[in-house]
Amino acid sequence: DVLDADGYVLGTPANLGYMSGALKHFFDTVYYPCLEDTQRRPYGLYVHANSDATGALRSVETVVTGLRWRQVHRPV
């Protein structure tokens, strides 16, 4: 599904300053199979946090930078 998609909307709660385990598992599963074939694909990100989402944002941005996906909207 990830290889066939034109773009991605990623969402996560901020859990102890990090992305959710579900989103981390998703990235762990798709990272290498998608590394070459999904470069420059657009993505958006939303994070639910009660106070500080900095760590969750940083953790997701680290992975999508490695995948070379292209952010098309600032995270919300």
CSV table of C-alpha atoms in Angstrom, one decimal:
chain,number,residue,atom,x,y,z
A,1,ASP,CA,0.0,0.0,0.0
A,2,VAL,CA,2.8,2.4,0.8
A,3,LEU,CA,4.6,1.8,-2.5
A,4,ASP,CA,1.3,2.4,-4.4
A,5,ALA,CA,0.3,5.6,-2.6
A,6,ASP,CA,0.9,9.1,-4.1
A,7,GLY,CA,1.5,10.6,-0.6
A,8,TYR,CA,1.0,10.1,3.1
A,9,VAL,CA,-0.8,11.6,6.1
A,10,LEU,CA,1.0,10.5,9.3
A,11,GLY,CA,-0.6,10.9,12.7
A,12,THR,CA,0.6,10.1,16.2
A,13,PRO,CA,0.1,11.1,19.8
A,14,ALA,CA,3.2,12.4,21.6
A,15,ASN,CA,4.1,9.5,24.0
A,16,LEU,CA,6.7,10.4,26.5
A,17,GLY,CA,8.3,12.8,24.0
A,18,TYR,CA,8.3,10.3,21.1
A,19,MET,CA,6.1,9.1,18.3
A,20,SER,CA,3.6,6.3,19.1
A,21,GLY,CA,4.7,2.6,19.0
A,22,ALA,CA,2.3,2.0,16.2
A,23,LEU,CA,3.8,4.7,14.0
A,24,LYS,CA,7.3,3.5,14.9
A,25,HIS,CA,6.3,-0.1,13.9
A,26,PHE,CA,4.9,1.2,10.6
A,27,PHE,CA,8.2,3.0,9.9
A,28,ASP,CA,10.2,-0.1,10.9
A,29,THR,CA,8.1,-2.2,8.6
A,30,VAL,CA,8.2,0.0,5.5
A,31,TYR,CA,11.6,1.8,5.8
A,32,TYR,CA,13.9,-0.5,3.7
A,33,PRO,CA,11.3,-1.7,1.2
A,34,CYS,CA,10.3,1.9,0.5
A,35,LEU,CA,13.7,3.6,0.8
A,36,GLU,CA,14.4,3.9,-3.0
A,37,ASP,CA,11.0,3.8,-4.5
A,38,THR,CA,9.2,6.5,-2.5
A,39,GLN,CA,11.7,9.3,-2.5
A,40,ARG,CA,10.2,12.8,-2.9
A,41,ARG,CA,6.7,11.6,-2.1
A,42,PRO,CA,4.6,14.2,-0.2
A,43,TYR,CA,3.6,13.8,3.4
A,44,GLY,CA,1.8,15.7,6.1
A,45,LEU,CA,2.0,15.1,9.9
A,46,TYR,CA,-0.3,15.7,12.8
A,47,VAL,CA,0.7,15.2,16.4
A,48,HIS,CA,-1.7,15.2,19.4
A,49,ALA,CA,0.1,16.4,22.6
A,50,ASN,CA,-1.1,17.8,25.9
A,51,SER,CA,1.9,20.0,26.3
A,52,ASP,CA,5.1,19.5,24.3
A,53,ALA,CA,5.3,17.7,20.9
A,54,THR,CA,8.9,18.6,20.2
A,55,GLY,CA,10.3,15.1,20.7
A,56,ALA,CA,7.5,13.4,18.7
A,57,LEU,CA,8.0,15.8,15.8
A,58,ARG,CA,11.7,15.4,15.8
A,59,SER,CA,11.5,11.6,15.9
A,60,VAL,CA,9.1,11.5,12.9
A,61,GLU,CA,11.1,14.1,11.0
A,62,THR,CA,14.3,12.1,11.4
A,63,VAL,CA,12.7,9.0,9.8
A,64,VAL,CA,11.0,10.9,6.9
A,65,THR,CA,14.3,12.7,6.2
A,66,GLY,CA,15.9,9.3,5.8
A,67,LEU,CA,13.2,8.2,3.5
A,68,ARG,CA,13.6,11.5,1.6
A,69,TRP,CA,9.9,12.3,1.7
A,70,ARG,CA,8.8,15.9,1.0
A,71,GLN,CA,6.9,17.8,3.6
A,72,VAL,CA,4.0,19.7,2.0
A,73,HIS,CA,2.5,21.3,5.1
A,74,ARG,CA,3.9,22.2,8.4
A,75,PRO,CA,3.0,19.7,11.2
A,76,VAL,CA,-0.2,20.4,13.1
